[in-house]
PDB file of C-alpha atoms and ligand atoms in Angstrom:
ATOM      1  CA  MET A   1     -41.441  22.873 -12.320  1.00 92.00           C
ATOM      2  CA  LYS A   2     -38.610  21.165  -8.514  1.00 96.00           C
ATOM      3  CA  PRO A   3     -35.434  22.311  -9.112  1.00 98.00           C
ATOM      4  CA  ILE A   4     -33.391  19.349  -8.554  1.00 98.00           C
ATOM      5  CA  VAL A   5     -28.943  19.485  -7.778  1.00 98.00           C
ATOM      6  CA  LEU A   6     -27.169  16.512  -8.963  1.00 98.00           C
ATOM      7  CA  TYR A   7     -23.057  16.997  -6.786  1.00 98.00           C
ATOM      8  CA  TYR A   8     -20.104  16.365  -6.070  1.00 97.00           C
ATOM      9  CA  SER A   9     -17.976  16.830  -2.961  1.00 96.00           C
ATOM     10  CA  ARG A  10     -14.976  15.133  -2.072  1.00 91.00           C
ATOM     11  CA  THR A  11     -13.566  17.793   0.627  1.00 90.00           C
ATOM     12  CA  GLY A  12     -16.581  19.182   1.565  1.00 94.00           C
ATOM     13  CA  HIS A  13     -16.514  23.308  -0.815  1.00 95.00           C
ATOM     14  CA  THR A  14     -18.841  22.047  -3.166  1.00 97.00           C
ATOM     15  CA  GLU A  15     -21.721  19.930  -0.746  1.00 98.00           C
ATOM     16  CA  LYS A  16     -22.061  23.544   1.699  1.00 97.00           C
ATOM     17  CA  LEU A  17     -22.902  25.233  -1.580  1.00 97.00           C
ATOM     18  CA  ALA A  18     -25.121  22.124  -3.090  1.00 98.00           C
ATOM     19  CA  GLN A  19     -26.893  22.589   0.606  1.00 98.00           C
ATOM     20  CA  LEU A  20     -26.993  25.926   0.130  1.00 98.00           C
ATOM     21  CA  ILE A  21     -29.415  26.425  -2.906  1.00 98.00           C
ATOM     22  CA  THR A  22     -31.440  23.346  -2.507  1.00 98.00           C
ATOM     23  CA  ALA A  23     -32.433  25.111   0.260  1.00 98.00           C
ATOM     24  CA  ASP A  24     -32.199  28.741  -0.506  1.00 98.00           C
ATOM     25  CA  LEU A  25     -34.026  27.424  -3.489  1.00 97.00           C
ATOM     26  CA  HIS A  26     -36.704  24.215  -2.079  1.00 97.00           C
ATOM     27  CA  GLY A  27     -35.136  22.317  -4.347  1.00 97.00           C
ATOM     28  CA  GLU A  28     -34.024  18.594  -3.965  1.00 98.00           C
ATOM     29  CA  ILE A  29     -30.161  16.503  -3.985  1.00 98.00           C
ATOM     30  CA  ILE A  30     -28.621  13.801  -5.565  1.00 98.00           C
ATOM     31  CA  ARG A  31     -24.601  13.197  -4.290  1.00 98.00           C
ATOM     32  CA  ILE A  32     -23.079  12.111  -7.141  1.00 97.00           C
ATOM     33  CA  THR A  33     -20.366   8.808  -6.075  1.00 95.00           C
ATOM     34  CA  PRO A  34     -17.847   8.065  -7.598  1.00 93.00           C
ATOM     35  CA  GLU A  35     -17.054   3.889  -7.986  1.00 89.00           C
ATOM     36  CA  LYS A  36     -14.263   3.421  -6.261  1.00 83.00           C
ATOM     37  CA  GLU A  37     -13.340   7.327  -4.300  1.00 82.00           C
ATOM     38  CA  ARG A  38      -8.801   7.755  -4.497  1.00 77.00           C
ATOM     39  CA  GLU A  39      -7.139   8.690  -0.957  1.00 74.00           C
ATOM     40  CA  TYR A  40      -4.087  11.299  -0.703  1.00 69.00           C
ATOM     41  CA  ARG A  41      -2.531  11.520   1.815  1.00 67.00           C
ATOM     42  CA  SER A  42      -2.022  16.147   0.920  1.00 70.00           C
ATOM     43  CA  PHE A  43      -4.148  18.182  -1.275  1.00 70.00           C
ATOM     44  CA  ARG A  44      -0.322  18.990  -2.693  1.00 73.00           C
ATOM     45  CA  SER A  45       0.350  15.167  -2.986  1.00 72.00           C
ATOM     46  CA  ALA A  46      -3.190  15.061  -5.295  1.00 70.00           C
ATOM     47  CA  LEU A  47      -2.537  18.046  -6.641  1.00 71.00           C
ATOM     48  CA  ARG A  48       0.997  16.009  -8.472  1.00 70.00           C
ATOM     49  CA  LYS A  49      -0.589  13.995  -9.814  1.00 64.00           C
ATOM     50  CA  VAL A  50      -3.243  15.168 -11.442  1.00 66.00           C
ATOM     51  CA  ALA A  51      -1.174  16.393 -12.913  1.00 61.00           C
ATOM     52  CA  GLY A  52      -0.476  12.841 -15.584  1.00 55.00           C
ATOM     53  CA  ASN A  53      -4.301  13.150 -14.719  1.00 70.00           C
ATOM     54  CA  ARG A  54      -4.740   9.775 -12.920  1.00 77.00           C
ATOM     55  CA  TRP A  55      -7.577  11.138 -10.931  1.00 78.00           C
ATOM     56  CA  HIS A  56      -9.972  10.732 -13.813  1.00 75.00           C
ATOM     57  CA  LYS A  57      -8.111   7.912 -15.365  1.00 76.00           C
ATOM     58  CA  GLU A  58      -8.866   6.394 -12.107  1.00 78.00           C
ATOM     59  CA  MET A  59     -11.793   7.891 -11.556  1.00 82.00           C
ATOM     60  CA  LYS A  60     -14.124   6.734 -13.919  1.00 86.00           C
ATOM     61  CA  LYS A  61     -17.308   5.958 -13.586  1.00 90.00           C
ATOM     62  CA  SER A  62     -20.203   6.476 -11.146  1.00 92.00           C
ATOM     63  CA  ILE A  63     -22.484   3.897  -9.178  1.00 94.00           C
ATOM     64  CA  THR A  64     -25.150   6.887  -8.360  1.00 96.00           C
ATOM     65  CA  PRO A  65     -28.408   5.912  -9.873  1.00 96.00           C
ATOM     66  CA  ILE A  66     -29.924   8.115 -13.263  1.00 97.00           C
ATOM     67  CA  PRO A  67     -32.329   9.285 -11.483  1.00 97.00           C
ATOM     68  CA  ASP A  68     -35.780  10.514 -13.271  1.00 98.00           C
ATOM     69  CA  LEU A  69     -35.494  14.292 -13.772  1.00 98.00           C
ATOM     70  CA  THR A  70     -39.656  14.253 -15.531  1.00 97.00           C
ATOM     71  CA  ARG A  71     -40.711  16.530 -13.123  1.00 97.00           C
ATOM     72  CA  PHE A  72     -37.475  18.380 -11.961  1.00 98.00           C
ATOM     73  CA  ASP A  73     -35.634  22.157 -13.830  1.00 97.00           C
ATOM     74  CA  PRO A  74     -33.532  23.634 -14.224  1.00 98.00           C
ATOM     75  CA  VAL A  75     -31.085  21.166 -12.813  1.00 98.00           C
ATOM     76  CA  PHE A  76     -27.839  22.414 -11.557  1.00 98.00           C
ATOM     77  CA  ILE A  77     -25.215  20.298 -11.306  1.00 98.00           C
ATOM     78  CA  GLY A  78     -21.904  21.215  -9.035  1.00 98.00           C
ATOM     79  CA  PHE A  79     -18.399  19.643  -8.318  1.00 98.00           C
ATOM     80  CA  PRO A  80     -15.131  20.508  -8.246  1.00 95.00           C
ATOM     81  CA  ILE A  81     -12.961  21.233 -10.874  1.00 93.00           C
ATOM     82  CA  TRP A  82      -9.710  18.620 -11.186  1.00 90.00           C
ATOM     83  CA  ALA A  83      -7.908  19.442 -13.219  1.00 87.00           C
ATOM     84  CA  LYS A  84      -8.978  22.120 -15.457  1.00 90.00           C
ATOM     85  CA  ASP A  85     -12.386  19.905 -14.843  1.00 93.00           C
ATOM     86  CA  MET A  86     -14.945  18.325 -14.158  1.00 95.00           C
ATOM     87  CA  PRO A  87     -13.989  14.488 -12.866  1.00 94.00           C
ATOM     88  CA  ASP A  88     -14.794  12.001 -14.918  1.00 92.00           C
ATOM     89  CA  PHE A  89     -17.553   9.834 -13.493  1.00 94.00           C
ATOM     90  CA  VAL A  90     -19.416  13.349 -12.823  1.00 97.00           C
ATOM     91  CA  ALA A  91     -19.344  13.746 -16.582  1.00 96.00           C
ATOM     92  CA  ASP A  92     -20.169  10.016 -17.452  1.00 95.00           C
ATOM     93  CA  PHE A  93     -23.150  10.451 -14.991  1.00 97.00           C
ATOM     94  CA  VAL A  94     -24.125  12.963 -16.399  1.00 98.00           C
ATOM     95  CA  SER A  95     -24.137  11.950 -19.805  1.00 97.00           C
ATOM     96  CA  HIS A  96     -26.770   9.181 -18.867  1.00 97.00           C
ATOM     97  CA  CYS A  97     -28.997  12.322 -17.359  1.00 98.00           C
ATOM     98  CA  ASP A  98     -31.521  12.368 -19.645  1.00 98.00           C
ATOM     99  CA  LEU A  99     -31.209  17.537 -19.848  1.00 98.00           C
ATOM    100  CA  LYS A 100     -33.300  17.571 -23.192  1.00 98.00           C
ATOM    101  CA  GLY A 101     -35.579  20.058 -22.660  1.00 97.00           C
ATOM    102  CA  LYS A 102     -34.345  21.236 -19.032  1.00 98.00           C
ATOM    103  CA  THR A 103     -32.160  24.081 -18.335  1.00 98.00           C
ATOM    104  CA  VAL A 104     -28.623  23.212 -16.228  1.00 98.00           C
ATOM    105  CA  ILE A 105     -27.147  25.940 -14.181  1.00 98.00           C
ATOM    106  CA  PRO A 106     -23.883  24.278 -13.909  1.00 98.00           C
ATOM    107  CA  PHE A 107     -21.461  25.131 -10.030  1.00 98.00           C
ATOM    108  CA  ALA A 108     -18.206  24.491  -9.652  1.00 98.00           C
ATOM    109  CA  THR A 109     -15.654  25.293  -6.609  1.00 96.00           C
ATOM    110  CA  PHE A 110     -11.694  25.410  -7.585  1.00 94.00           C
ATOM    111  CA  GLY A 111      -8.747  26.804  -6.241  1.00 90.00           C
ATOM    112  CA  VAL A 112      -8.166  29.595  -8.685  1.00 89.00           C
ATOM    113  CA  THR A 113      -8.829  27.018 -12.285  1.00 89.00           C
ATOM    114  CA  GLY A 114     -12.414  28.177 -13.368  1.00 93.00           C
ATOM    115  CA  ILE A 115     -15.583  26.835 -14.579  1.00 96.00           C
ATOM    116  CA  SER A 116     -14.002  27.305 -18.252  1.00 96.00           C
ATOM    117  CA  GLY A 117     -13.040  24.083 -19.510  1.00 95.00           C
ATOM    118  CA  ALA A 118     -15.793  22.559 -17.219  1.00 97.00           C
ATOM    119  CA  MET A 119     -17.839  24.172 -19.685  1.00 98.00           C
ATOM    120  CA  LYS A 120     -17.292  22.543 -22.798  1.00 97.00           C
ATOM    121  CA  THR A 121     -17.372  19.409 -21.575  1.00 97.00           C
ATOM    122  CA  LEU A 122     -21.178  20.149 -19.997  1.00 98.00           C
ATOM    123  CA  SER A 123     -21.948  21.867 -23.417  1.00 97.00           C
ATOM    124  CA  ARG A 124     -20.521  17.706 -25.120  1.00 97.00           C
ATOM    125  CA  ILE A 125     -22.452  15.567 -22.221  1.00 97.00           C
ATOM    126  CA  CYS A 126     -25.535  17.734 -22.394  1.00 97.00           C
ATOM    127  CA  GLU A 127     -27.153  16.647 -24.913  1.00 92.00           C
ATOM    128  CA  GLY A 128     -30.598  19.503 -25.686  1.00 96.00           C
ATOM    129  CA  ALA A 129     -29.853  20.907 -23.064  1.00 98.00           C
ATOM    130  CA  ASN A 130     -29.897  24.926 -22.484  1.00 98.00           C
ATOM    131  CA  ILE A 131     -26.800  25.613 -20.083  1.00 98.00           C
ATOM    132  CA  VAL A 132     -26.757  28.822 -18.310  1.00 98.00           C
ATOM    133  CA  MET A 133     -25.413  31.074 -15.716  1.00 97.00           C
ATOM    134  CA  PRO A 134     -22.686  29.037 -14.517  1.00 98.00           C
ATOM    135  CA  PHE A 135     -21.048  29.894 -10.904  1.00 98.00           C
ATOM    136  CA  GLU A 136     -17.722  29.960 -10.091  1.00 96.00           C
ATOM    137  CA  ASP A 137     -16.616  29.359  -6.648  1.00 95.00           C
ATOM    138  CA  GLY A 138     -12.316  30.256  -6.343  1.00 93.00           C
ATOM    139  CA  THR A 139     -10.373  30.034  -3.545  1.00 86.00           C
ATOM    140  CA  PHE A 140      -8.666  33.141  -4.773  1.00 83.00           C
ATOM    141  CA  ARG A 141     -11.572  33.981  -6.802  1.00 80.00           C
ATOM    142  CA  GLY A 142     -14.941  33.766  -5.095  1.00 82.00           C
ATOM    143  CA  GLY A 143     -18.337  34.471  -6.743  1.00 88.00           C
ATOM    144  CA  ASP A 144     -20.985  36.031  -5.773  1.00 95.00           C
ATOM    145  CA  TYR A 145     -23.438  33.844  -4.652  1.00 96.00           C
ATOM    146  CA  ARG A 146     -25.955  36.048  -3.243  1.00 96.00           C
ATOM    147  CA  LYS A 147     -26.126  38.398  -6.962  1.00 97.00           C
ATOM    148  CA  TRP A 148     -26.510  35.304  -8.312  1.00 98.00           C
ATOM    149  CA  ARG A 149     -29.219  33.825  -6.033  1.00 98.00           C
ATOM    150  CA  HIS A 150     -31.037  36.636  -7.070  1.00 98.00           C
ATOM    151  CA  GLU A 151     -30.727  35.942 -11.299  1.00 97.00           C
ATOM    152  CA  VAL A 152     -31.870  32.184 -10.903  1.00 98.00           C
ATOM    153  CA  ARG A 153     -34.757  32.957  -8.990  1.00 97.00           C
ATOM    154  CA  MET A 154     -35.823  35.753 -11.488  1.00 97.00           C
ATOM    155  CA  MET A 155     -35.157  32.850 -14.265  1.00 96.00           C
ATOM    156  CA  MET A 156     -37.195  30.725 -12.894  1.00 95.00           C
ATOM    157  CA  TRP A 157     -40.210  32.858 -11.935  1.00 94.00           C
ATOM    158  CA  LYS A 158     -40.532  33.317 -16.130  1.00 92.00           C
ATOM    159  CA  MET A 159     -39.913  29.814 -16.081  1.00 87.00           C
ATOM    160  CA  GLU A 160     -42.738  28.543 -14.302  1.00 81.00           C
TER     161      GLU A 160
HETATM  162  C1  FMN B 201      -7.140  15.891  -7.552  1.00 92.77           C
HETATM  163  C2  FMN B 201      -7.727  17.304  -7.382  1.00 92.77           C
HETATM  164  C3  FMN B 201      -7.455  17.998  -8.805  1.00 92.77           C
HETATM  165  C4  FMN B 201      -8.149  19.527  -9.203  1.00 92.77           C
HETATM  166  N1  FMN B 201      -7.404  20.669  -9.564  1.00 92.77           N
HETATM  167  C5  FMN B 201      -8.284  21.724  -9.396  1.00 92.77           C
HETATM  168  C6  FMN B 201      -7.190  23.017 -10.946  1.00 92.77           C
HETATM  169  O1  FMN B 201      -7.170  21.991 -11.627  1.00 92.77           O
HETATM  170  N2  FMN B 201      -7.812  23.497 -10.969  1.00 92.77           N
HETATM  171  C7  FMN B 201      -7.687  24.200  -9.827  1.00 92.77           C
HETATM  172  O2  FMN B 201      -7.585  25.767  -8.924  1.00 92.77           O
HETATM  173  N3  FMN B 201      -8.381  23.867  -8.111  1.00 92.77           N
HETATM  174  C8  FMN B 201      -8.012  22.259  -7.733  1.00 92.77           C
HETATM  175  N4  FMN B 201      -8.215  21.766  -7.486  1.00 92.77           N
HETATM  176  C9  FMN B 201      -8.590  22.443  -5.950  1.00 92.77           C
HETATM  177  C10 FMN B 201     -10.269  22.013  -5.251  1.00 92.77           C
HETATM  178  O3  FMN B 201     -10.958  21.810  -6.963  1.00 92.77           O
HETATM  179  C11 FMN B 201     -10.941  22.784  -5.069  1.00 92.77           C
HETATM  180  O4  FMN B 201     -10.228  22.160  -4.028  1.00 92.77           O
HETATM  181  C12 FMN B 201     -12.294  22.086  -5.081  1.00 92.77           C
HETATM  182  O5  FMN B 201     -13.088  23.210  -3.589  1.00 92.77           O
HETATM  183  C13 FMN B 201     -12.559  21.191  -3.512  1.00 92.77           C
HETATM  184  O6  FMN B 201     -13.644  21.403  -3.551  1.00 92.77           O
HETATM  185  P1  FMN B 201     -14.345  19.757  -2.523  1.00 92.77           P
HETATM  186  O7  FMN B 201     -14.204  20.679  -1.209  1.00 92.77           O
HETATM  187  O8  FMN B 201     -15.817  19.613  -2.576  1.00 92.77           O
HETATM  188  O9  FMN B 201     -14.102  18.107  -3.086  1.00 92.77           O
HETATM  189  C14 FMN B 201      -8.202  19.898  -7.584  1.00 92.77           C
HETATM  190  C15 FMN B 201      -8.399  19.047  -6.445  1.00 92.77           C
HETATM  191  C16 FMN B 201      -7.976  17.644  -6.832  1.00 92.77           C
HETATM  192  C17 FMN B 201      -8.270  17.249  -5.139  1.00 92.77           C
END
């Protein structure tokens, strides 16, 4: 089956990774779009607002149509880390996708926090999916993309 990459990106970091994965693994790609994009004057001000989890609260819903994933496996899910988790509207979108029996491979970009908080959310919302091989790419601790890609390819060969 063909891989598919479902992702959201606000400032382009996750998008670059999503495009790379799509090209390297010959997949399809869908951007998850929130109902409303919040604006912020500077990155610092965005982080201050996050103290109250405002971004999560104000960006709850996605307007991206739920795709038919029948032909696709694995399903890559990419997002920036916001307030130590995946954005709420990304979780909203993912929770409506039929991922039963699918291999889900999450990837996230962030400053320092890491993907672990989002892994908990994913295991709650990806009912019946096998969530494996998360990839983390932080500003201060970048992941080894080539090594990860190699491991993912090996796994995909075994899936065929
Ligand atoms: C609203 C908001 C909240 C964020 N919260 C966190 C956080 O909790 N931990 C962290 O390490 N980085 C945090 N960041 C930084 C982003 O995760 C990071 O810049 C990411 O690479 C942005 O991805 P993008 O360019 O695909 O939007 C936050 C950024 C924004 C805008």
